[in-house]
CSV table of C-alpha atoms (C1' of nucleotides) in Angstrom, one decimal:
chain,number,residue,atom,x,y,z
J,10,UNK,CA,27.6,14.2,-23.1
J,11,UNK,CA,28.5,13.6,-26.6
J,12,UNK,CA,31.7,15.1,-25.9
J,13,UNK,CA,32.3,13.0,-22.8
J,14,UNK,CA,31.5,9.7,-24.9
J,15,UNK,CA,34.1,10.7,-27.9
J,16,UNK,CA,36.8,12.2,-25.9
J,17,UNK,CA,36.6,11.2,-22.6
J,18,UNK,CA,35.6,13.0,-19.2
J,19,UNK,CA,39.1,14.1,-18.5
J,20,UNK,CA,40.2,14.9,-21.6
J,21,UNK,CA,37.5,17.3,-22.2
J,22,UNK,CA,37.9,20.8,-20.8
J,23,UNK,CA,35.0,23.2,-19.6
J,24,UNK,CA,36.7,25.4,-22.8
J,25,UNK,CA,35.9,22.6,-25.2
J,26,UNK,CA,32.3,22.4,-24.0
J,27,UNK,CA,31.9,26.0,-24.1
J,28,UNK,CA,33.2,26.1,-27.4
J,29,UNK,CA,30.8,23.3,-28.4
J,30,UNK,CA,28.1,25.2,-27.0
J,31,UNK,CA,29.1,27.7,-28.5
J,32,UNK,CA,29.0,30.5,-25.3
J,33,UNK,CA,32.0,31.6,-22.8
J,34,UNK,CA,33.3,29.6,-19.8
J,35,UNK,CA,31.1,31.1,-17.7
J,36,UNK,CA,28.5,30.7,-19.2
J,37,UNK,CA,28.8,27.2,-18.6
J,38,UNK,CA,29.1,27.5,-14.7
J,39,UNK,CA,25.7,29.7,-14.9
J,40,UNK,CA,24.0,26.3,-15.7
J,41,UNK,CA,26.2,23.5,-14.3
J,42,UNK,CA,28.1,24.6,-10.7
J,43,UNK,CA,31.1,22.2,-11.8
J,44,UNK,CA,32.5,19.7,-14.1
J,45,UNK,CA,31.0,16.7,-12.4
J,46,UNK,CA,27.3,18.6,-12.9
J,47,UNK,CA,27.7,18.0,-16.5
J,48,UNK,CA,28.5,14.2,-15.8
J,49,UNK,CA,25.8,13.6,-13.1
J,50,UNK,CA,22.8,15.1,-16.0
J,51,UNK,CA,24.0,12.5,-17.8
J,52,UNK,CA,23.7,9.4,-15.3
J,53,UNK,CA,20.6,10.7,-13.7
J,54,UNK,CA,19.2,10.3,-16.9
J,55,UNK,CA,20.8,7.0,-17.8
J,56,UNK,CA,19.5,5.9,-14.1
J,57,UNK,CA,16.0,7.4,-14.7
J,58,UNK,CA,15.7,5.3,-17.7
J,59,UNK,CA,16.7,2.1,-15.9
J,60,UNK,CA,14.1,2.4,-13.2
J,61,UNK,CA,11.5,3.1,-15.3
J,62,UNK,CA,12.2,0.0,-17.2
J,63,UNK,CA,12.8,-2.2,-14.0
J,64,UNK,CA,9.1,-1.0,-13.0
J,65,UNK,CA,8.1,-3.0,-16.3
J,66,UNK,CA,9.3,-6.1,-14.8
J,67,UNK,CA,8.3,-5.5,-11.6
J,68,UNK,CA,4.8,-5.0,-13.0
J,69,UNK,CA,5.2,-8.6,-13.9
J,70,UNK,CA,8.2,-10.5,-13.3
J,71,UNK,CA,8.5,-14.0,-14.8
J,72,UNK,CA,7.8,-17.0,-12.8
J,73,UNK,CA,11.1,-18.1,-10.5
J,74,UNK,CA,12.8,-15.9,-8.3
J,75,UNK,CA,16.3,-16.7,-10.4
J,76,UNK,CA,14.6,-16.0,-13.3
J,77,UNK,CA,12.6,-12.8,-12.0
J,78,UNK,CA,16.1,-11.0,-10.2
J,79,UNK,CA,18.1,-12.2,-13.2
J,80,UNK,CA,15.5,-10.0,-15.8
J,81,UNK,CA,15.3,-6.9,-13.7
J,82,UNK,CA,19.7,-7.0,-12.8
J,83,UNK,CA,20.2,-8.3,-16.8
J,84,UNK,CA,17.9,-5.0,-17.6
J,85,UNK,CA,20.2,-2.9,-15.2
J,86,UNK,CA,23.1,-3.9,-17.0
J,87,UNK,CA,22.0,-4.2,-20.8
J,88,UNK,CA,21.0,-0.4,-20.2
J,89,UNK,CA,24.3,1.0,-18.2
J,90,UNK,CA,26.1,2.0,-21.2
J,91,UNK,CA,23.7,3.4,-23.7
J,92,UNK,CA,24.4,7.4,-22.6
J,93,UNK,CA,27.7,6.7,-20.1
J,94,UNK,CA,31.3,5.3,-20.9
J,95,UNK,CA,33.2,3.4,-18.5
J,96,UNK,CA,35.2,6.1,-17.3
J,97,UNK,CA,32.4,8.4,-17.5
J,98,UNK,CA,31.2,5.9,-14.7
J,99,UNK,CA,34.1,5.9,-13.0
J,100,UNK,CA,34.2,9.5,-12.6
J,101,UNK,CA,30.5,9.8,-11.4
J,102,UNK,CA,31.8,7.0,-9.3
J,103,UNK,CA,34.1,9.2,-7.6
J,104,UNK,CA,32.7,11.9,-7.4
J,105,UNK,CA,30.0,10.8,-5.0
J,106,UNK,CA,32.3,9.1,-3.0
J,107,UNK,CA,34.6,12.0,-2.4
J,108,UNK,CA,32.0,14.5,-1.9
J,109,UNK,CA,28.6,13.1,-0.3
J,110,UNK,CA,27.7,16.2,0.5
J,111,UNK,CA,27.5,18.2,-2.1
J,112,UNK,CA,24.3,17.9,-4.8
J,113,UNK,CA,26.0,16.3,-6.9
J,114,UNK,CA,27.0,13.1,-4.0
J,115,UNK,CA,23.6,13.4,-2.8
J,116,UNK,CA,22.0,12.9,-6.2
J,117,UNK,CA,24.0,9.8,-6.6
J,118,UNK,CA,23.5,8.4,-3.3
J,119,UNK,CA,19.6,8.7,-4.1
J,120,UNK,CA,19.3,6.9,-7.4
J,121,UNK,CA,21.3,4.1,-5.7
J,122,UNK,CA,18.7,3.8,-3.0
J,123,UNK,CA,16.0,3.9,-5.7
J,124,UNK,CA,17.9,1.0,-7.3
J,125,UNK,CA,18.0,-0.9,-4.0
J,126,UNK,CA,14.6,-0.4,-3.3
J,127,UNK,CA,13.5,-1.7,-6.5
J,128,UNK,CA,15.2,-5.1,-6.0
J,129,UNK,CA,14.1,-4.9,-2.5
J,130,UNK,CA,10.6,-4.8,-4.2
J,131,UNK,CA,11.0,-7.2,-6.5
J,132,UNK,CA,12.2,-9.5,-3.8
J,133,UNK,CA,9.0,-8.8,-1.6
J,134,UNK,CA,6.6,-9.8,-4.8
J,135,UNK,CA,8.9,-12.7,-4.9
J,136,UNK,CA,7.9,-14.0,-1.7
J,137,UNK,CA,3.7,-12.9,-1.4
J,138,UNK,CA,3.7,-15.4,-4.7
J,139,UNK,CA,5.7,-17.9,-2.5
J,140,UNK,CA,8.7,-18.0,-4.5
J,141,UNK,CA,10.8,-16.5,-2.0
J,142,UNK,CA,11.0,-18.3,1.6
J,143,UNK,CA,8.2,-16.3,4.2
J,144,UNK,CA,10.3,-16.4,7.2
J,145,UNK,CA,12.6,-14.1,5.4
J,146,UNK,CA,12.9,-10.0,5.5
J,147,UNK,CA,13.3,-8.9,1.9
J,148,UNK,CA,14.2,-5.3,3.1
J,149,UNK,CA,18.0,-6.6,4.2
J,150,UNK,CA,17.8,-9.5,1.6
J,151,UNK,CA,17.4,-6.6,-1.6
J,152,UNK,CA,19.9,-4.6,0.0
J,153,UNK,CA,21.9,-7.6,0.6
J,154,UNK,CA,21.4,-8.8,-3.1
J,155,UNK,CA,22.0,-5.1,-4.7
J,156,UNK,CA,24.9,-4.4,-2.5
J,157,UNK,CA,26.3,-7.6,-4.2
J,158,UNK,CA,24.9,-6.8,-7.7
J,159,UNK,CA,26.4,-3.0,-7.5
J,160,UNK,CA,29.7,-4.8,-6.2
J,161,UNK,CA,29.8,-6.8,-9.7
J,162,UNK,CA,29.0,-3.7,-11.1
J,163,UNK,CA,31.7,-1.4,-10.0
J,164,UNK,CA,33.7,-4.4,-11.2
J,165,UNK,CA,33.2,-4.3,-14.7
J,166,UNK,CA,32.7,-0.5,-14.7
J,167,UNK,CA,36.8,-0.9,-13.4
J,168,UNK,CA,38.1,-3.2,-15.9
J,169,UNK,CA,38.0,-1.5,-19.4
J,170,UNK,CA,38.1,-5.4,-20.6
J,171,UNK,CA,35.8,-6.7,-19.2
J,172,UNK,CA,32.2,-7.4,-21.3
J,173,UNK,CA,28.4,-7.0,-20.4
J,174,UNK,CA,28.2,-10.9,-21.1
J,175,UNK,CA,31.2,-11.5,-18.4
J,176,UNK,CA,29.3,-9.3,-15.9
J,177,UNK,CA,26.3,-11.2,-16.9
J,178,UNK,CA,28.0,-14.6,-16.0
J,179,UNK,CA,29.4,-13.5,-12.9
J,180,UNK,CA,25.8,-12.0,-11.4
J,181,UNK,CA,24.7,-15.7,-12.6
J,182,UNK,CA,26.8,-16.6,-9.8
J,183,UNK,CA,26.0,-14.6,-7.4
J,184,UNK,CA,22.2,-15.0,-8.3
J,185,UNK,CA,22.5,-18.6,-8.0
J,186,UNK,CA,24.2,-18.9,-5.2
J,187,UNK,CA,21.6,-16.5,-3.2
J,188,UNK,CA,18.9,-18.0,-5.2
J,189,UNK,CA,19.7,-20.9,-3.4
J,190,UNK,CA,19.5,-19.8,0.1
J,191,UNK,CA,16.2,-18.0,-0.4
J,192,UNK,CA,13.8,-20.2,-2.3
J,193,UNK,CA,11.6,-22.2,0.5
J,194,UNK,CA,11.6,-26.2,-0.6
J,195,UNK,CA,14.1,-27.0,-3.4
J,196,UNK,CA,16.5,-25.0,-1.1
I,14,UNK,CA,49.7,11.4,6.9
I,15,UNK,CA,49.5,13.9,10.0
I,16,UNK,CA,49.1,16.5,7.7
I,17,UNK,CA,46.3,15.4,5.9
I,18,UNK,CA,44.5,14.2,9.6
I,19,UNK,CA,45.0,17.5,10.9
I,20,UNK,CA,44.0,19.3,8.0
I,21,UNK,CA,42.1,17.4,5.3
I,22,UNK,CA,43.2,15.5,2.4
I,23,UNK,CA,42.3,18.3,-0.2
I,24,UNK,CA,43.2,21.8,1.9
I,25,UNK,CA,46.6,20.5,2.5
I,26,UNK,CA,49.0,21.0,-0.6
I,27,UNK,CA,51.4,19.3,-2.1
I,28,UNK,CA,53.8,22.9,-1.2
I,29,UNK,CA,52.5,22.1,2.8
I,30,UNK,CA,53.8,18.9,2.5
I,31,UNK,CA,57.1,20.1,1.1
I,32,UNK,CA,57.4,22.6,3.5
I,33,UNK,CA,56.8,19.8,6.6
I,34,UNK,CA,59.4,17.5,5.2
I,35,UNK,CA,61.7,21.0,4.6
I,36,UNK,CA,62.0,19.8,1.3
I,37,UNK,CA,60.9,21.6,-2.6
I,38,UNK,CA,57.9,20.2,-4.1
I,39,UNK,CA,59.8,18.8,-7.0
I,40,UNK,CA,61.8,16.7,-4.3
I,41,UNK,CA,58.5,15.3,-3.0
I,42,UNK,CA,57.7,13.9,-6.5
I,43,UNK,CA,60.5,12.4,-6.6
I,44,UNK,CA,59.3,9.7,-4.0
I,45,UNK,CA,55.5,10.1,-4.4
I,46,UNK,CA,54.3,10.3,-7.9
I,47,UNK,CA,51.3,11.5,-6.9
I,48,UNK,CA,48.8,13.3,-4.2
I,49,UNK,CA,47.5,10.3,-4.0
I,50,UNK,CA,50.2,7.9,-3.5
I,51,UNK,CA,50.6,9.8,-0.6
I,52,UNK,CA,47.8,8.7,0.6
I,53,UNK,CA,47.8,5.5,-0.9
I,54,UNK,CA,50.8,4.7,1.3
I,55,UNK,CA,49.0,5.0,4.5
I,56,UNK,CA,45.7,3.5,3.5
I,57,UNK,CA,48.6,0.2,2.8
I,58,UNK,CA,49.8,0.9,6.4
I,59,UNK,CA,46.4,0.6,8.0
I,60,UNK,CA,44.9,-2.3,5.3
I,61,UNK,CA,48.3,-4.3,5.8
I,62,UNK,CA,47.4,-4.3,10.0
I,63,UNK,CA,43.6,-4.9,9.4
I,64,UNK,CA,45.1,-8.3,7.5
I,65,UNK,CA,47.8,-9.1,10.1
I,66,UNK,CA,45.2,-8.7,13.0
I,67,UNK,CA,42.8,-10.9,11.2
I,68,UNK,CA,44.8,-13.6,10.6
I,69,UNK,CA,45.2,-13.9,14.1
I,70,UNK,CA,41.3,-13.9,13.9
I,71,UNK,CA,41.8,-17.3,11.7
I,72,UNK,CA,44.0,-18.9,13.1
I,73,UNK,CA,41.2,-19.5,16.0
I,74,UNK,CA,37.4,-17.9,15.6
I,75,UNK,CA,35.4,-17.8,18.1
I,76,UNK,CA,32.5,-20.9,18.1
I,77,UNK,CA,29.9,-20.3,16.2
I,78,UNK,CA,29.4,-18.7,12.6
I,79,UNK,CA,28.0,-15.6,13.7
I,80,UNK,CA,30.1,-14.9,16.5
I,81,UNK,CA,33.4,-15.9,14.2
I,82,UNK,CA,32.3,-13.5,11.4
I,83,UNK,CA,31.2,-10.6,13.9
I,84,UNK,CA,34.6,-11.1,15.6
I,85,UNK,CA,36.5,-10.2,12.2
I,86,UNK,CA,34.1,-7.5,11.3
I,87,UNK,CA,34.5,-5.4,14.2
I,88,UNK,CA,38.4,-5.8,14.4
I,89,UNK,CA,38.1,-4.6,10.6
I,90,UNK,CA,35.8,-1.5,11.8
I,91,UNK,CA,37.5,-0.7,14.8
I,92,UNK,CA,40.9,0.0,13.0
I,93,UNK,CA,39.8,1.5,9.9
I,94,UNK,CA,40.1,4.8,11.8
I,95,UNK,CA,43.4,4.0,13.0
I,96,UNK,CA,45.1,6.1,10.7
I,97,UNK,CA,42.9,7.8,8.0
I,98,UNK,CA,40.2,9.7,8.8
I,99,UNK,CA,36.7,9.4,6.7
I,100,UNK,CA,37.9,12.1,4.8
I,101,UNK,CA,40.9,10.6,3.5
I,102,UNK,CA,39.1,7.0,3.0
I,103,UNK,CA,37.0,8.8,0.9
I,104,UNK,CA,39.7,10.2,-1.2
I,105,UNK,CA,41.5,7.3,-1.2
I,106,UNK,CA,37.8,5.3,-2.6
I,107,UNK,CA,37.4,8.1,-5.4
I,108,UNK,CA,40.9,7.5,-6.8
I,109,UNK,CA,40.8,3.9,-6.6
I,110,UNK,CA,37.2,3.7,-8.8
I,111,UNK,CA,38.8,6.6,-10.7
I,112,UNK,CA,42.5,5.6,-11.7
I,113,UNK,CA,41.9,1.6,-11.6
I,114,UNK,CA,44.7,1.1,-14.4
I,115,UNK,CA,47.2,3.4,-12.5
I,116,UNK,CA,49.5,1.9,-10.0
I,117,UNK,CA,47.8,3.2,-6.7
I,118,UNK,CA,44.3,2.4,-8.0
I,119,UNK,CA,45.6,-1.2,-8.2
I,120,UNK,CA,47.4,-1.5,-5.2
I,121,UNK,CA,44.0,-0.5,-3.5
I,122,UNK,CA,42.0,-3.0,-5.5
I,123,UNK,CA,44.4,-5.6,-4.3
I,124,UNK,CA,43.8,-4.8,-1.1
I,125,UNK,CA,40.4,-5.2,-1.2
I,126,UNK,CA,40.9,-8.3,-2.8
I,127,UNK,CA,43.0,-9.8,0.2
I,128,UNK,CA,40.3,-9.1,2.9
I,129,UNK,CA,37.7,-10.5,0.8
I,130,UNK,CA,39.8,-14.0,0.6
I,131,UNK,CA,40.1,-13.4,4.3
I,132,UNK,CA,36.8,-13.3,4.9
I,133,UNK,CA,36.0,-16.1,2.3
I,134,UNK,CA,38.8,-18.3,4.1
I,135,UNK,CA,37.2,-17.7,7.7
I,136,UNK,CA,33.8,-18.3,6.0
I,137,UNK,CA,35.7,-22.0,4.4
I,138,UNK,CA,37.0,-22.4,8.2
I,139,UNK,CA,33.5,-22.4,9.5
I,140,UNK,CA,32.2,-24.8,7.0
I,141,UNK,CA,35.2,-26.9,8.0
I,142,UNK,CA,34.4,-27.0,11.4
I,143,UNK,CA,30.6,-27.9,10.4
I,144,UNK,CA,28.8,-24.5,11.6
I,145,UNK,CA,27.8,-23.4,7.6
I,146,UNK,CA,25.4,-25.9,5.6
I,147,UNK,CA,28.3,-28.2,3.9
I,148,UNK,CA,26.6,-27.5,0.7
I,149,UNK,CA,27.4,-23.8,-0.1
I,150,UNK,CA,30.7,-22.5,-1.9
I,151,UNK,CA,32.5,-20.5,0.9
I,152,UNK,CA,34.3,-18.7,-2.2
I,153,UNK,CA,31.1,-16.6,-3.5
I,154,UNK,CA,30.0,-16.6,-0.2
I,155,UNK,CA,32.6,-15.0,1.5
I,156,UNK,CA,32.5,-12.4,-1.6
I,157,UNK,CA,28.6,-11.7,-1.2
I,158,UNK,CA,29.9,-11.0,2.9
I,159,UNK,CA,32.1,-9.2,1.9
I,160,UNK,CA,30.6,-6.8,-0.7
I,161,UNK,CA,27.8,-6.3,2.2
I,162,UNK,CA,30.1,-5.9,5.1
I,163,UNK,CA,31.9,-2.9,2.3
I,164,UNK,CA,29.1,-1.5,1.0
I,165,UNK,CA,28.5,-0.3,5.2
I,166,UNK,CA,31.7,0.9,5.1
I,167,UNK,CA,31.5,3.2,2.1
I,168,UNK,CA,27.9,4.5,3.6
I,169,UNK,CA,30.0,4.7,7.0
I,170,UNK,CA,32.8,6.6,5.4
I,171,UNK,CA,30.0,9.0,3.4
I,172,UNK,CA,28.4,10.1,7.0
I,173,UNK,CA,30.7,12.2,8.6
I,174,UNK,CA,27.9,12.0,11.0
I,175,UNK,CA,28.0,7.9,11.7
I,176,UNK,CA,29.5,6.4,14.5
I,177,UNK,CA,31.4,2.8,14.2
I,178,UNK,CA,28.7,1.8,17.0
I,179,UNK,CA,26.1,2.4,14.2
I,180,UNK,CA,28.2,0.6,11.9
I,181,UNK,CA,28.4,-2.4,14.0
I,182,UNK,CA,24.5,-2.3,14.2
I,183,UNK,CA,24.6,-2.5,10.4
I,184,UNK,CA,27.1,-4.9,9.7
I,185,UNK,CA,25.0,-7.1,13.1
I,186,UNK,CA,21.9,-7.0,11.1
I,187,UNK,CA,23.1,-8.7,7.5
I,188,UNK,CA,25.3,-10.9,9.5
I,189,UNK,CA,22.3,-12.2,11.5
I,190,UNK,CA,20.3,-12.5,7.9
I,191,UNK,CA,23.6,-14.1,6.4
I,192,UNK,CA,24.1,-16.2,9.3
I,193,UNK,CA,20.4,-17.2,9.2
I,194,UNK,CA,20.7,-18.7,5.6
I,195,UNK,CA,24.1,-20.1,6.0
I,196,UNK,CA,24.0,-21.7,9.0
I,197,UNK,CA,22.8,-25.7,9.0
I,198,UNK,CA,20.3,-26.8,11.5
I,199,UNK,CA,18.9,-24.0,13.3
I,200,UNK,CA,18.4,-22.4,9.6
C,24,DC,C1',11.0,55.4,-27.9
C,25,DA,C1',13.4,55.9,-23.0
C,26,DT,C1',14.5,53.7,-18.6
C,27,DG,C1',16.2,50.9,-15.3
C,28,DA,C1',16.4,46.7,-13.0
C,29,DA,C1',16.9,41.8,-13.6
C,30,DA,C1',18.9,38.2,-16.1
C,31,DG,C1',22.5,36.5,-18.6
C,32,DC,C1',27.1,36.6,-20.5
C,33,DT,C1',32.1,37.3,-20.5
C,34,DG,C1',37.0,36.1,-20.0
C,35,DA,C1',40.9,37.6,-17.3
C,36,DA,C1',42.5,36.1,-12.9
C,37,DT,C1',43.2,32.6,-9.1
C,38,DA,C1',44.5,28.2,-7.2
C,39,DG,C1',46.8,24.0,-6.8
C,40,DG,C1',48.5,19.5,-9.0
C,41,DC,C1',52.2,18.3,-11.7
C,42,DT,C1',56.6,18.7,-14.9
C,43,DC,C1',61.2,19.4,-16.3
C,44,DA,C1',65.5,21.8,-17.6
C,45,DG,C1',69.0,23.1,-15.0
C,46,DA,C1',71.6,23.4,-10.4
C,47,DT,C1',73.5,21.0,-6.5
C,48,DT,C1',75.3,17.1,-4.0
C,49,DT,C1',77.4,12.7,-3.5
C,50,DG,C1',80.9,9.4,-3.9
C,51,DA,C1',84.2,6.5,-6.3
C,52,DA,C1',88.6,6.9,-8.6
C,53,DG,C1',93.0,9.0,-9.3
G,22,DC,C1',92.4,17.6,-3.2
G,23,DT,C1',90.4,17.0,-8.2
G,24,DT,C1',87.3,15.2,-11.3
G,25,DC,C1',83.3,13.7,-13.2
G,26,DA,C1',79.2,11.0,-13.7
G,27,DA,C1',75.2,9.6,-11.3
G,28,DA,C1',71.8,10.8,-8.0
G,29,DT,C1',69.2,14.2,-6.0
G,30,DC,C1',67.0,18.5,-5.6
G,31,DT,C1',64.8,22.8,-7.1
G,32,DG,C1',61.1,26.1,-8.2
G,33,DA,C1',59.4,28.6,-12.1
G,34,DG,C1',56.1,27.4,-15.4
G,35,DC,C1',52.2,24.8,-17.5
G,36,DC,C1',47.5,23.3,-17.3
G,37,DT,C1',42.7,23.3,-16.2
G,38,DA,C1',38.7,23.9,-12.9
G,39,DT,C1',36.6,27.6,-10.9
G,40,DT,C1',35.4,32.5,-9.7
G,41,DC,C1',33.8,37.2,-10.1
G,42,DA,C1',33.7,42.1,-11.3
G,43,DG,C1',32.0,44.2,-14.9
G,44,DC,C1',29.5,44.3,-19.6
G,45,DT,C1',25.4,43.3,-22.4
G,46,DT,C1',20.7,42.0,-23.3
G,47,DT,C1',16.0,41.6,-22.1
G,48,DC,C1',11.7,43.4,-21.0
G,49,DA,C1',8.1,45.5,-18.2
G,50,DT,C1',6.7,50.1,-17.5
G,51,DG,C1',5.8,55.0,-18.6
DNA sequence: CATGAAAGCTGAATAGGCTCAGATTTGAAG
DNA sequence: CTTCAAATCTGAGCCTATTCAGCTTTCATG
């Protein structure tokens, strides 16, 4: 990981991190079955630690449905980069795209759900405190919602430029502009 | 392209290819600078029909917002098999999120960007013709479609084991929660 | 200690994308 | 038919992820 972060996923060779470690090549490949293994140990455990802080908030979100969705996605995001890089995202990125099947795609795949299902969730306790309009399914509405958020996500995650506070701004957006189709009377 | 629909994306090498066009390898860099631009160039083929079809789409939807959107949707799906197989979607995904700063990743990113205005224009189209509430943005409307309506394609293209039929299903259930917040009376 | 099987380690070898120095072909000019 | 420069082609060689046959260490048992 901290050779990921300084030098980059590509850069790095499975000889560098055996070197680091300090054992032979193959040594590594007894513990991780490829390259990407090394990279997904690191985003499960960035993704673990963001779920476990969006359970805080879901605990007990603040009053507003803007306000509620815009602490627990602001949380998401605040929290993406503290182990992975951008292009260490990219590359976990791709790898569960290319290869759904393997562990490593599947793994992926299943910390997204998790994060879907938390907004899904939060968008259910949304609506028993009335904040949310009842005639509404909050199962397609969170997916609907994180499919959007992950969208803004893969975004900035894309454009090495681009800053937490920009992503911020443009989930503002979005937030509003579903905010305002979903609360009952102010509508 | 038949190549890689016959055979895979990844089994087929860049040597097979070579030998198909009776050519050396070196010869085949010379007008593809990459695996993937090989790709790339038929994923432009089947985006750059997808577009042309839906235009026609435009230029007169079907009454109602629903039906109008459902319309493009399917012409979308039902052609995104036309020439690439999941397989090579998925490759062609994972080098776009991968290489975004490289020529192909941003050819591929503007592609996307061109169907989500499509779908943003139909959605402005609508509004014009007073079937979506007058007082939503079409622009991050049609995006929030859009991200939905891709995000079942990428979980499409994962499952090797998903049929479009299924996909339609999908894609009918968040239009008909879309269509249900957008549209004005009838909410 | 001795033993032997299980666990762990090793790095040379393999495979395939990609490069590049040099060979070949093309085509305009004489 | 020559000539020569530009365009095109070539494939051996480089690089790095991954494998695997064999070596070493561990450790329970006698």
């Amino acid at each position: 990981m901290r050779r990921f972060r300084r030098d980059g996923y590509h850069p790095v060779r499975i000889e560098d991190v055996a070197e680091d470690a300090a054992v032979s090549v193959g040594t590594v490949y007894n513990y991780y079955s490829t390259k990407g293994d090394l990279l997904m140990a690191t985003v499960t455990l960035e993704v673990e630690e963001v779920l476990a802080a969006g359970e805080a908030i879901l605990a007990d979100p603040p009053a507003g449905a803007e306000a509620a969705l815009r602490r627990l996605i602001w949380q998401y995001y605040d929290h993406s980069l503290e182990y992975l890089t951008k292009e260490m995202w990219r590359a976990a990125m791709a790898i569960s795209i290319e290869a759904p099947h393997t562990p490593n795609g599947r793994r992926y795949a299943e910390l997204d759900a998790r994060l879907a299902d938390q907004v899904a969730r939060l968008v259910a306790r949304l609506q028993a405190r009335g904040e949310v309009r009842p005639d509404l399914d909050p199962r397609p509405l969170g997916e609907i919602l994180f499919h959007m958020l992950n969208a803004l996500f893969v975004a900035f995650v894309r454009d090495d430029a681009m800053t937490i506070e920009a992503l911020k701004a443009a989930a503002d957006d979005g937030l509003c502009a579903m905010a305002a189709l979903m609360t009952p009377a102010g509508g």
